[in-house]
Coordinates of C-alpha atoms in Angstrom, one line a residue:
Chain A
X212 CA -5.6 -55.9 77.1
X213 CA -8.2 -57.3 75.0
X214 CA -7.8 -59.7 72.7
X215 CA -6.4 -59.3 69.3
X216 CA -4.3 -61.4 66.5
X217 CA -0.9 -60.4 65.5
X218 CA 1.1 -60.7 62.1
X219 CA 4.4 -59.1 61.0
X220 CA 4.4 -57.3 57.6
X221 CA 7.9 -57.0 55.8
X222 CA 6.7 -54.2 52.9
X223 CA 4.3 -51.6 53.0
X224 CA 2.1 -53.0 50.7
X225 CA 1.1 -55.9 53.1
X226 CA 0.9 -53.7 56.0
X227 CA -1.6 -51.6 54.3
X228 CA -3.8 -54.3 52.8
X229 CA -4.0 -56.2 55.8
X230 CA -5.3 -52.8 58.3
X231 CA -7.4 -50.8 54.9
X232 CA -10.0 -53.3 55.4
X233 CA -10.4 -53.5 58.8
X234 CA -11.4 -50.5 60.8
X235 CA -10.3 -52.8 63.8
X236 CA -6.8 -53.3 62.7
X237 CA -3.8 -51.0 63.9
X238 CA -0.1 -50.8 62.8
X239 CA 2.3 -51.1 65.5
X240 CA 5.5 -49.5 65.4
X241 CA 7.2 -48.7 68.9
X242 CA 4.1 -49.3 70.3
X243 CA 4.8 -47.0 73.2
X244 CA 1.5 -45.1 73.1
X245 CA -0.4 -47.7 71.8
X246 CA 0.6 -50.9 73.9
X247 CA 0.3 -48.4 77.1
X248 CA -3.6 -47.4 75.9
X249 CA -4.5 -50.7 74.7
X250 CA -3.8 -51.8 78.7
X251 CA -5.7 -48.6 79.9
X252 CA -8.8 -50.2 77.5
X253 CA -8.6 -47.0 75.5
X254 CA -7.4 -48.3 71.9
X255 CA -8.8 -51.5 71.6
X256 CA -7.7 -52.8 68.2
X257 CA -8.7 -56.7 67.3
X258 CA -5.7 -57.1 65.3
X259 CA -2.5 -55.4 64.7
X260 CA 0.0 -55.4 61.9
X261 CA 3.8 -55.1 62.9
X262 CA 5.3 -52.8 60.8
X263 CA 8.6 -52.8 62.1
X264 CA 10.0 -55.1 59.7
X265 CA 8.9 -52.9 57.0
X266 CA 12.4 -50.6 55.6
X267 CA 11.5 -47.1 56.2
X268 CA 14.2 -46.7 58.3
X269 CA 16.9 -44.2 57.0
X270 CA 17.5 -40.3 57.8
X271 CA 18.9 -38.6 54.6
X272 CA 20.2 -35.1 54.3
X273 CA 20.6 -33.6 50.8
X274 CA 20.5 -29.8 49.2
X275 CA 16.8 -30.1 49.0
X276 CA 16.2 -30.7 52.9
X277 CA 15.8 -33.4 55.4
X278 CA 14.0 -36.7 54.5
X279 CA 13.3 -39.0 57.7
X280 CA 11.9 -42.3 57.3
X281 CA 8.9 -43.1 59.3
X282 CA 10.3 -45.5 61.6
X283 CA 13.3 -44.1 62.5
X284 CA 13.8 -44.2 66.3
X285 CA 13.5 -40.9 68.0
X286 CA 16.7 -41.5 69.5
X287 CA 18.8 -42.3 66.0
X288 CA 17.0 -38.8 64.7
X289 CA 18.4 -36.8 67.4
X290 CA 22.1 -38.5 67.5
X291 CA 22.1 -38.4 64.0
X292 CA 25.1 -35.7 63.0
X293 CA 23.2 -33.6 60.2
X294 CA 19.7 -33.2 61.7
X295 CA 21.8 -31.5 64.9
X296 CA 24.1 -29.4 62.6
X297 CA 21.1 -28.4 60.3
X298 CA 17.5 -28.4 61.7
X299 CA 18.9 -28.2 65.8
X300 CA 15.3 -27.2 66.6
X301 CA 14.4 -31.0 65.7
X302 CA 17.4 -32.7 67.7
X303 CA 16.5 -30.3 70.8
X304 CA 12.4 -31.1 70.5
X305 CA 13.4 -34.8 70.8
X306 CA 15.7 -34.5 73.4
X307 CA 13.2 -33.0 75.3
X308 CA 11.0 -36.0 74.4
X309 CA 10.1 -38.6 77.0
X310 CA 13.2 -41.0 78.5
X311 CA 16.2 -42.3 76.5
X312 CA 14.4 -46.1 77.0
X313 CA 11.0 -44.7 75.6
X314 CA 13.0 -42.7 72.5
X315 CA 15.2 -46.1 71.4
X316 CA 11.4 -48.2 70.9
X317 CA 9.2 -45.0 69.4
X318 CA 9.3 -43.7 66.1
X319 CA 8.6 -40.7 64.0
X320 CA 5.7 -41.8 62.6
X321 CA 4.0 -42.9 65.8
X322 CA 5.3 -39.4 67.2
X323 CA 2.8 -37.8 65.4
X324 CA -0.2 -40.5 65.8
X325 CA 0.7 -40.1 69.7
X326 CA -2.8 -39.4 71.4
X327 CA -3.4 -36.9 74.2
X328 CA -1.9 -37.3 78.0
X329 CA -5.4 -35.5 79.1
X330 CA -6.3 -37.9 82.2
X331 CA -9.7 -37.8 81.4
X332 CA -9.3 -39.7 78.0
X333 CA -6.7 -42.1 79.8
X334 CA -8.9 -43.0 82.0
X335 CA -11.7 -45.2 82.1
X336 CA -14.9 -44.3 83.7
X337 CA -15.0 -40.5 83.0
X338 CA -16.5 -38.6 80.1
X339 CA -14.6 -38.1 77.3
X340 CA -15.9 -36.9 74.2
X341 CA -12.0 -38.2 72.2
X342 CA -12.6 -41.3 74.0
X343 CA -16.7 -42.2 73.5
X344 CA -17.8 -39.9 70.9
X345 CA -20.9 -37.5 72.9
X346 CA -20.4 -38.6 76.0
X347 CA -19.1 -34.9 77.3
X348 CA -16.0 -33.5 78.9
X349 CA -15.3 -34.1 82.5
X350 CA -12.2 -31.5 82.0
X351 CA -14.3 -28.9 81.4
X352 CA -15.3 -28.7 85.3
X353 CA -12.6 -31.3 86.4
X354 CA -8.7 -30.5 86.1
X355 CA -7.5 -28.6 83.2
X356 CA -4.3 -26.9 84.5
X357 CA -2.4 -28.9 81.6
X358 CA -5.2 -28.1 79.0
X359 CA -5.0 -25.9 75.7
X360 CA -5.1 -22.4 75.7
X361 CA -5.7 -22.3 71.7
X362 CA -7.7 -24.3 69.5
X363 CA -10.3 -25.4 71.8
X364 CA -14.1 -26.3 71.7
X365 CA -17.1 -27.0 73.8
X366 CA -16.2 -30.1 73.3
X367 CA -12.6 -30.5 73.7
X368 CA -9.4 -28.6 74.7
X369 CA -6.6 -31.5 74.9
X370 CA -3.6 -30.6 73.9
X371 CA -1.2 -32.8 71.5
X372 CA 1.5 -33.8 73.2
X373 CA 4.4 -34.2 71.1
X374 CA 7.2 -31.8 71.2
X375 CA 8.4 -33.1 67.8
X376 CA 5.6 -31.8 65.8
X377 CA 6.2 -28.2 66.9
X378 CA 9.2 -28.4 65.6
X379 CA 8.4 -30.2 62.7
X380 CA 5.3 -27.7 61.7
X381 CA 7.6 -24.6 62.4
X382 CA 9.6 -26.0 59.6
X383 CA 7.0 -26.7 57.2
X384 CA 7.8 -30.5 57.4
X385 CA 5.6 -32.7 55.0
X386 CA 4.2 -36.0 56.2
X387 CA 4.6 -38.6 53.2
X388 CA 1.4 -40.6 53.4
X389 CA 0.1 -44.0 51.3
X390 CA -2.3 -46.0 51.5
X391 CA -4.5 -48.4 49.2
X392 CA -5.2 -45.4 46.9
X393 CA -1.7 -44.7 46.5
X394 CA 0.4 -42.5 48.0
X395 CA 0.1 -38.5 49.3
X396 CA 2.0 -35.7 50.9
X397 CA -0.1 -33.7 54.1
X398 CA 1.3 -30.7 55.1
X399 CA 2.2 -30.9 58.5
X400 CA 0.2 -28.0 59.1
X401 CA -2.9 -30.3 58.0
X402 CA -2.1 -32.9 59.3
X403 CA -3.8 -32.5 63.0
X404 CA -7.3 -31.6 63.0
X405 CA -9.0 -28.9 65.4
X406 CA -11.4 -30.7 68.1
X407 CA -14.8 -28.6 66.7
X408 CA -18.0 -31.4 67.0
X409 CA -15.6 -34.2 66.6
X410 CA -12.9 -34.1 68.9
X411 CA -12.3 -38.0 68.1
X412 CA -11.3 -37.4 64.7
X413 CA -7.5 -36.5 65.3
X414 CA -5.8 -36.7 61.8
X415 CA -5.9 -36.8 58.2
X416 CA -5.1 -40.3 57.8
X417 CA -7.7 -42.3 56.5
X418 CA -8.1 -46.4 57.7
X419 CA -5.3 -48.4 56.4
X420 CA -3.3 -45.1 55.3
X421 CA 0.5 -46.0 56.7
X422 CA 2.9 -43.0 57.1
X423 CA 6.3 -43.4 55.2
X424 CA 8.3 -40.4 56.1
X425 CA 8.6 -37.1 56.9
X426 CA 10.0 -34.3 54.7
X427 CA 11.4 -31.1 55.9
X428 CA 12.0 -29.0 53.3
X429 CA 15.5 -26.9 53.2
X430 CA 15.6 -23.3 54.5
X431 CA 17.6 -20.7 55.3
X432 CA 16.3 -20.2 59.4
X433 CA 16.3 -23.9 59.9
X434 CA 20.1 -23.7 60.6
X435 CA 19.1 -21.2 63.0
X436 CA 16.3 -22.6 65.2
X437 CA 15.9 -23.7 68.7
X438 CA 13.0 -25.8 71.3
X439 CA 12.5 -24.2 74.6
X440 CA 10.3 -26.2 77.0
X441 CA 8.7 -25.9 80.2
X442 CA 7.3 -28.3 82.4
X443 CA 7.0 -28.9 86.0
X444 CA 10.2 -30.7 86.7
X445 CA 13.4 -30.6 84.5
X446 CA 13.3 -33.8 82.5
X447 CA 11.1 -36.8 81.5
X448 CA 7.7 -34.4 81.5
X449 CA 5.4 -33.1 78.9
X450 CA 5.5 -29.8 78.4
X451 CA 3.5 -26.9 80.5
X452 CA 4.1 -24.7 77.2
X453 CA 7.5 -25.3 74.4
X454 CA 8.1 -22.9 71.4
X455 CA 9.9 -24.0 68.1
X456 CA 11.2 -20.9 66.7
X457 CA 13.8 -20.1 63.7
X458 CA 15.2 -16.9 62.5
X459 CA 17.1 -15.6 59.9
X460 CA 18.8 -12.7 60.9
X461 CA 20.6 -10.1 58.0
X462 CA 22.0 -6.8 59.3
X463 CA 20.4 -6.9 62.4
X464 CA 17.1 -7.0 61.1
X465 CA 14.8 -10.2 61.0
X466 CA 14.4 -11.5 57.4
X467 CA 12.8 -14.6 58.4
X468 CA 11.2 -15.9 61.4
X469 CA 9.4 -19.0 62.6
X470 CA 7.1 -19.5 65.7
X471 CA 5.0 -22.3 66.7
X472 CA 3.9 -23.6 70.3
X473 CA 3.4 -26.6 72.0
X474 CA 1.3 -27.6 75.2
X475 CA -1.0 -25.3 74.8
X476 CA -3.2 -25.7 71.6
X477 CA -4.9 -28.5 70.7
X478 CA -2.7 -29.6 67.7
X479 CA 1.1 -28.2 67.2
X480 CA 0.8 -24.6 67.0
X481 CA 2.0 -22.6 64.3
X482 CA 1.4 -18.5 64.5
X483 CA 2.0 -16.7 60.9
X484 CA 0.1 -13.8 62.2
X485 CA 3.2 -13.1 64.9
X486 CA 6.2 -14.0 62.5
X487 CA 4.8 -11.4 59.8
X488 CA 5.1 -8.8 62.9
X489 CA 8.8 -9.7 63.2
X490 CA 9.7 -9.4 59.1
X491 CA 11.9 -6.3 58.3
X492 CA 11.9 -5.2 61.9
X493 CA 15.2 -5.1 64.3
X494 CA 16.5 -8.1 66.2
X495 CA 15.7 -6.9 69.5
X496 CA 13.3 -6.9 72.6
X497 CA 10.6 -5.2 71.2
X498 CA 9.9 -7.5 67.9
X499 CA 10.3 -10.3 70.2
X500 CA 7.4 -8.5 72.8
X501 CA 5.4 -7.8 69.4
X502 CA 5.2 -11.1 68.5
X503 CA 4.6 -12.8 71.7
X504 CA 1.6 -10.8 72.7
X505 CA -0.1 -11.8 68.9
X506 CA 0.8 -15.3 69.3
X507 CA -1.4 -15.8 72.3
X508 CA -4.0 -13.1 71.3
X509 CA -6.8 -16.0 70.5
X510 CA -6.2 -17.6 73.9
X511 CA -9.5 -18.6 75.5
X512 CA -8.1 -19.9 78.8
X513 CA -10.2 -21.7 81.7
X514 CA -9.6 -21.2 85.0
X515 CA -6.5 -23.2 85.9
X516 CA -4.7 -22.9 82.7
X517 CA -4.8 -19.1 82.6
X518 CA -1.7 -18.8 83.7
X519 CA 0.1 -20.4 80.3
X520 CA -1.3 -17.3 78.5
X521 CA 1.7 -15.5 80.1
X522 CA 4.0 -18.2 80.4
X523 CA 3.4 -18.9 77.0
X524 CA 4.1 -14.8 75.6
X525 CA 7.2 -15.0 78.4
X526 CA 8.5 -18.5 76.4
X527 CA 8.3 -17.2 72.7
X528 CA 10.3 -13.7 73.8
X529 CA 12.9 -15.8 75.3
X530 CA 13.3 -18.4 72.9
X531 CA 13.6 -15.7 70.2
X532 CA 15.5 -13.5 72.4
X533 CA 18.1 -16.2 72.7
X534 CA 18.0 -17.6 69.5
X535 CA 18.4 -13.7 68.0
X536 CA 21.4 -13.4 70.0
X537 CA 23.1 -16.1 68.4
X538 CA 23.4 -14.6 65.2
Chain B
X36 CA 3.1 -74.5 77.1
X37 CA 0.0 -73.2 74.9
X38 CA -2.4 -73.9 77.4
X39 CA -0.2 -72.7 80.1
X40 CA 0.1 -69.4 78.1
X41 CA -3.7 -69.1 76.9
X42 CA -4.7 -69.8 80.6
X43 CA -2.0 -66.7 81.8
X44 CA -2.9 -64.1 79.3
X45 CA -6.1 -64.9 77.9
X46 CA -7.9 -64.1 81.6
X47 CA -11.2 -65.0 83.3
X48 CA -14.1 -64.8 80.7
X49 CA -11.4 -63.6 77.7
X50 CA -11.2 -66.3 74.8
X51 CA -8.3 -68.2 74.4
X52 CA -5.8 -66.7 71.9
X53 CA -4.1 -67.4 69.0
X54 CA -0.3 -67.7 70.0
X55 CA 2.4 -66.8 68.0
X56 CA 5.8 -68.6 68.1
X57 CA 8.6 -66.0 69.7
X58 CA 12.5 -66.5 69.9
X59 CA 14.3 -64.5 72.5
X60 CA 18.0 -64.7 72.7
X61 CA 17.7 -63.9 76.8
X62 CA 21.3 -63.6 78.3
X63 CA 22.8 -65.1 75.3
X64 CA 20.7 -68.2 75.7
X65 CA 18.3 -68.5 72.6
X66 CA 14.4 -69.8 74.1
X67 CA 11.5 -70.7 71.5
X68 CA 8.1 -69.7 72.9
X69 CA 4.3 -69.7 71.7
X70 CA 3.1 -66.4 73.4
X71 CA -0.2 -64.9 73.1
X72 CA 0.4 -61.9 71.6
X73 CA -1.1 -59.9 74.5
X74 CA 2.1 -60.5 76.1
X75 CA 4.6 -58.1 77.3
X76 CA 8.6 -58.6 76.8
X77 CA 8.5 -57.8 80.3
X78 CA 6.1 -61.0 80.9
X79 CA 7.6 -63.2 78.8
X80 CA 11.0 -62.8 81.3
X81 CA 9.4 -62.9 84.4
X82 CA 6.7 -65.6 84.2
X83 CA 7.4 -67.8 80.8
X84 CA 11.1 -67.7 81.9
X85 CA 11.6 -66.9 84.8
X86 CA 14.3 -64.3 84.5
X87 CA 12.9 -62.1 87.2
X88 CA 15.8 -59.7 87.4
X89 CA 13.7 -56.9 85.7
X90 CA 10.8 -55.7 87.7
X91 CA 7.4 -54.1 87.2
X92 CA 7.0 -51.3 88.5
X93 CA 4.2 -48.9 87.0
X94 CA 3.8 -51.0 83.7
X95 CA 3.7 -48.4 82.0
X96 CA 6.8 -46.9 80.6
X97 CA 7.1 -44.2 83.3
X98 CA 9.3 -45.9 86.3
X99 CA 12.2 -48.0 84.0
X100 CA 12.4 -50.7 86.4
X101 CA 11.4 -52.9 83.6
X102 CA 14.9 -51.7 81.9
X103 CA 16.1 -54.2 79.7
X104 CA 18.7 -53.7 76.6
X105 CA 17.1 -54.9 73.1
X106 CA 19.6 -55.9 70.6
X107 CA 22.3 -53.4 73.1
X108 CA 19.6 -50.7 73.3
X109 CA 17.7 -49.5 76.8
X110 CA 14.2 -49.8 76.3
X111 CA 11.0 -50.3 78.4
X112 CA 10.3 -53.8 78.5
X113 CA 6.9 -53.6 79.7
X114 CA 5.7 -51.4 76.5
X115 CA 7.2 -53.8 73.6
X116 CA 5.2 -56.7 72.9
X117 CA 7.2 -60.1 73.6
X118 CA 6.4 -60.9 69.7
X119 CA 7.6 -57.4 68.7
X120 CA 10.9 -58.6 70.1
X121 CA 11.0 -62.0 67.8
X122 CA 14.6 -62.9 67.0
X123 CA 15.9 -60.3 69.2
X124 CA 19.1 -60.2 71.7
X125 CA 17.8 -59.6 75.0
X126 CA 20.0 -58.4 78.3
X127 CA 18.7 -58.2 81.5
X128 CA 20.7 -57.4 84.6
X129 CA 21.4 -61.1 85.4
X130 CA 23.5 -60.9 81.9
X131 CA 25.9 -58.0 83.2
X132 CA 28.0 -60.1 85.5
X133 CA 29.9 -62.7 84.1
X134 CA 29.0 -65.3 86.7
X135 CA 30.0 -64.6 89.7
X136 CA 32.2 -61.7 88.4
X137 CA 30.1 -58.4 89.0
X138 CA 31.1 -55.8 86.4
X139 CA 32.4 -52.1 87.4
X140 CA 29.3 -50.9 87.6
X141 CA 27.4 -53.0 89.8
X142 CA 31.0 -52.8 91.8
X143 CA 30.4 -49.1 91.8
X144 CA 26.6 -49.7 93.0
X145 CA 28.2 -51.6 96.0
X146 CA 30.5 -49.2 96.8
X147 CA 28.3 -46.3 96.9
X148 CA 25.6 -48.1 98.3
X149 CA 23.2 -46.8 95.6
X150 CA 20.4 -48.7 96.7
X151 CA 17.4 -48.4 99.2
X152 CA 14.7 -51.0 98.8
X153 CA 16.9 -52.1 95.6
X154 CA 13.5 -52.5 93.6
X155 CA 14.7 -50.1 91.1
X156 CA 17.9 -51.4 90.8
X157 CA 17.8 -53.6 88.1
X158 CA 16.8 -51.6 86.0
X159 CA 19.0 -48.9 87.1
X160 CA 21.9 -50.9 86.1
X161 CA 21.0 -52.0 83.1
X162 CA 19.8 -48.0 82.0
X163 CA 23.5 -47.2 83.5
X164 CA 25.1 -49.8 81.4
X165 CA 23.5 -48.8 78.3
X166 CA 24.1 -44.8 79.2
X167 CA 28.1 -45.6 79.5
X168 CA 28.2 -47.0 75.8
X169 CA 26.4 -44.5 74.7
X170 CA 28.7 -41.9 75.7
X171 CA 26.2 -38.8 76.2
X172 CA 26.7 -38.1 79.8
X173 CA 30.1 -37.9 82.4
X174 CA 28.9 -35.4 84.4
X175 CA 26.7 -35.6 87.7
X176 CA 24.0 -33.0 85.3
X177 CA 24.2 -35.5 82.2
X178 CA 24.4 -38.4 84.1
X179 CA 20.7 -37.4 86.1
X180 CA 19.5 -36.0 83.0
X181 CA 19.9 -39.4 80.6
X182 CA 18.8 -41.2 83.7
X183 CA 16.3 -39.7 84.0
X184 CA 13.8 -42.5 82.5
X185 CA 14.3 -44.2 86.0
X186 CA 12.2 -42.5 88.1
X187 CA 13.3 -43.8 91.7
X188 CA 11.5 -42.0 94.4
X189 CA 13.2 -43.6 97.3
X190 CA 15.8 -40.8 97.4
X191 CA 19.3 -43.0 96.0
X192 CA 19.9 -40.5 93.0
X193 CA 22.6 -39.0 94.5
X194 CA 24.5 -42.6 95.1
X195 CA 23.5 -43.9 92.0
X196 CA 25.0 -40.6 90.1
X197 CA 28.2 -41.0 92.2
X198 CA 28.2 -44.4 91.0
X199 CA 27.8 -44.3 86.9
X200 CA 30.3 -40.9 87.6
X201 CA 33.2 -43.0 89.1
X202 CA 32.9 -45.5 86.1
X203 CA 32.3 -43.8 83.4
X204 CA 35.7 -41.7 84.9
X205 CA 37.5 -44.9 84.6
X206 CA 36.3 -45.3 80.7
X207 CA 36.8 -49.6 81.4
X208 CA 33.5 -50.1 79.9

């Protein structure tokens, strides 16, 4: 690790002064994606602001939705009673996140700053155009099998790798923002950027902008949702491809539907074209076919990750299939 | 015990750091420290205090044999900065026993034999310990499942399973 000084903040106000005017300086929260690239010389911040002193801590249900502080623990968000009873999708995505060690220390917040797992940007020594701006993408002729199907460029098709933030974006979640301006509400949606010409520009947060919360607005499919993930071994693995999907079924005919994909796009994946197949049609096999063939008709596979296109279409029908039948 | 530290962390050709005082309650045993901030929790057990129960495996966050409870939660001990951990309660597996007195589960660890080399096994116990309080998991499913963050590739899973199994049958935890 390289060198770098450490303070504690106890309010948001002193966290943010101290990193706004330092492009150097980094929050630390759980510090489990951070600490582990700062030893792999890929985040090399000269000074970093503790910020888990700092109370935005709570998980609040009310009529209006679901309000989760920004450092709440991955594993308190999942255990907590009302975020299983009323958005399952986001209990499920979490449990499907990481080991119970590394969901007690990480938090929501740093869920959604966590960087790619793409080897290539982990490691030193190889071109990575996230890691050294221009310096090219050994991926592209190296090994992609866990690479993005959707979203790409010709200069980078990482995917995000947090399962949380499919679910999240499927339910229109809000990420509560502030910073030395004041404070701001991204849509989740917004939040991740597409790679394009500057694949090292990841999010909307600007230097020194601290992320409070995140707001997930009530719904009527949110009740109803589910995370179905694949990956090459059962547990404690990112995912090969994982759907978010909610539904609102009335009379046996969809009347609201949710779809968004992880491990395969280069931000969390959300498909409006293939719910609006699914509105006013039955609850049955063929909506659920319909919509998985649109929501991977922009892939652009490579060579070894051709076969998520499929796995992909197979995930979203199940995950919808089973989540139909519930109703 | 500054220059020890800066010596230790700072590394060949790296400037000397600014250390930050640290207080870990280790085992129940409160220790004051001035720690480069460079240094893990992990570290700052093995080599500033020589509690060398918890072991580094991959260093980072993917084996758990750095498992340590945090203020009675499992965590990775080699991802959380010692300084991070400031004022903290800190078990490691030599604070399971009372003494001499091994508790059930290390017991059950014996009886089963749920060991090979035994490298993993601190942190095995100390995952197991904090998986029986948190009452997620009785069966063998659950039990692999919410151990799953201790990735031991020598082939003991199925004796270690037995093992949580029997004791969190028993319910004396």
């Amino acid at each position: 690790m390289n060198p770098f000084t450490y303070q504690r903040a106890s309010d948001a106000t002193g966290a943010i002064a101290a990193v706004a005017g330092d492009e150097h300086a980094a929050f630390l929260a759980g510090g489990t994606n951070l600490v582990d690239l700062m030893k792999l010389h890929v985040m090399t911040p000269s000074r970093l602001v503790d910020v888990n002193a700092v109370p935005l801590a709570k998980i609040e249900a009310s009529r209006d939705g679901l309000r989760i502080g920004a450092l709440a623990r991955m594993s308190d968000v999942a255990a907590d009673p009302d975020v299983a009873r009323e958005f399952p999708v986001i209990a499920e995505a979490l449990l499907a996140s990481a080991s119970p060690q590394l969901r007690n220390m990480a938090t929501i917040g740093g869920n959604l700053m966590q960087r790619t797992r793409c080897p290539y940007f982990r490691g030193d020594g190889w071109a990575c155009n996230k890691r050294m701006p221009g310096s090219g993408c050994a991926a592209a002729q190296g090994e992609h099998r866990n690479h993005a199907i959707l979203g790409a460029s010709d200069h980078c098709f990482a995917t995000h790798p947090s399962d949380l933030a499919v679910a999240l974006v499927a339910l229109d979640a809000v990420v509560r923002v502030r910073g030395p301006a004041g404070e701001r509400s991204i849509p989740l949606r917004d939040f991740h950027r597409l790679p394009g010409d500057t694949p090292h520009v990841e999010c909307a947060l600007q230097q020194g902008e601290l992320i409070t919360g995140v707001d997930v607005p009530a719904s009527d499919v949110a009740i109803n949702s589910r995370y179905v993930k694949v990956r090459d071994r059962a547990s404690y693995e990112f995912a090969l491809v994982s759907a978010a999907v909610a539904l609102k079924v009335e009379g046996g005919v969809i009347a609201d539907c949710r779809i968004a994909l992880g491990g395969v796009g280069t931000k969390p994946w959300r498909i409006p074209e293939a719910e609006q197949v699914t509105r006013g049609r039955p609850a049955a096999a063929s909506t659920y076919e319909a919509a998985a063939s649109i929501a991977v008709a922009e892939a652009r596979p490579r060579e070894q990750n051709a076969f998520k296109v499929e796995l992909a279409r197979r995930v979203v029908v199940h995950a919808l299939t089973t989540q139909g039948s519930t109703r | 015990m500054d220059h020890e530290t800066e010596r230790s962390a700072g590394g060949v050709g790296l400037p000397p750091s600014i250390t930050v005082a640290v207080r870990l309650v280790v085992n129940g045993k409160p220790h004051d420290l001035a720690l480069d901030p460079r240094v893990t929790l992990l570290d700052a057990l093995r080599t500033h205090l020589g509690v060398t129960g918890p072991k580094m495996g991959c260093d980072a966050g993917a084996c758990g044999a750095c498992t340590v409870l945090v203020d009675g939660r499992r965590v990775n001990s080699c991802l959380m900065l010692a300084v991070a951990a400031d004022g903290k309660s800190v078990v490691t597996v030599e604070g399971l026993a009372a003494g001499d007195d091994l508790n059930p589960l290390q017991e059950a660890f014996i009886r089963h034999d749920a060991f090979q080399c035994g490298y993993c096994t601190p942190g095995q116990l100390c995952s197991a310990t904090a998986l029986l309080r948190e009452g997620v998991a009785t069966t063998p499913e659950e039990i692999r499942l919410w151990m799953s963050g201790n990735l031991c590739r020598c082939g003991a899973y199925p004796n270690i399973v037995a093992a949580i199994a029997e004791v969190a049958a028993e319910g004396v935890h």
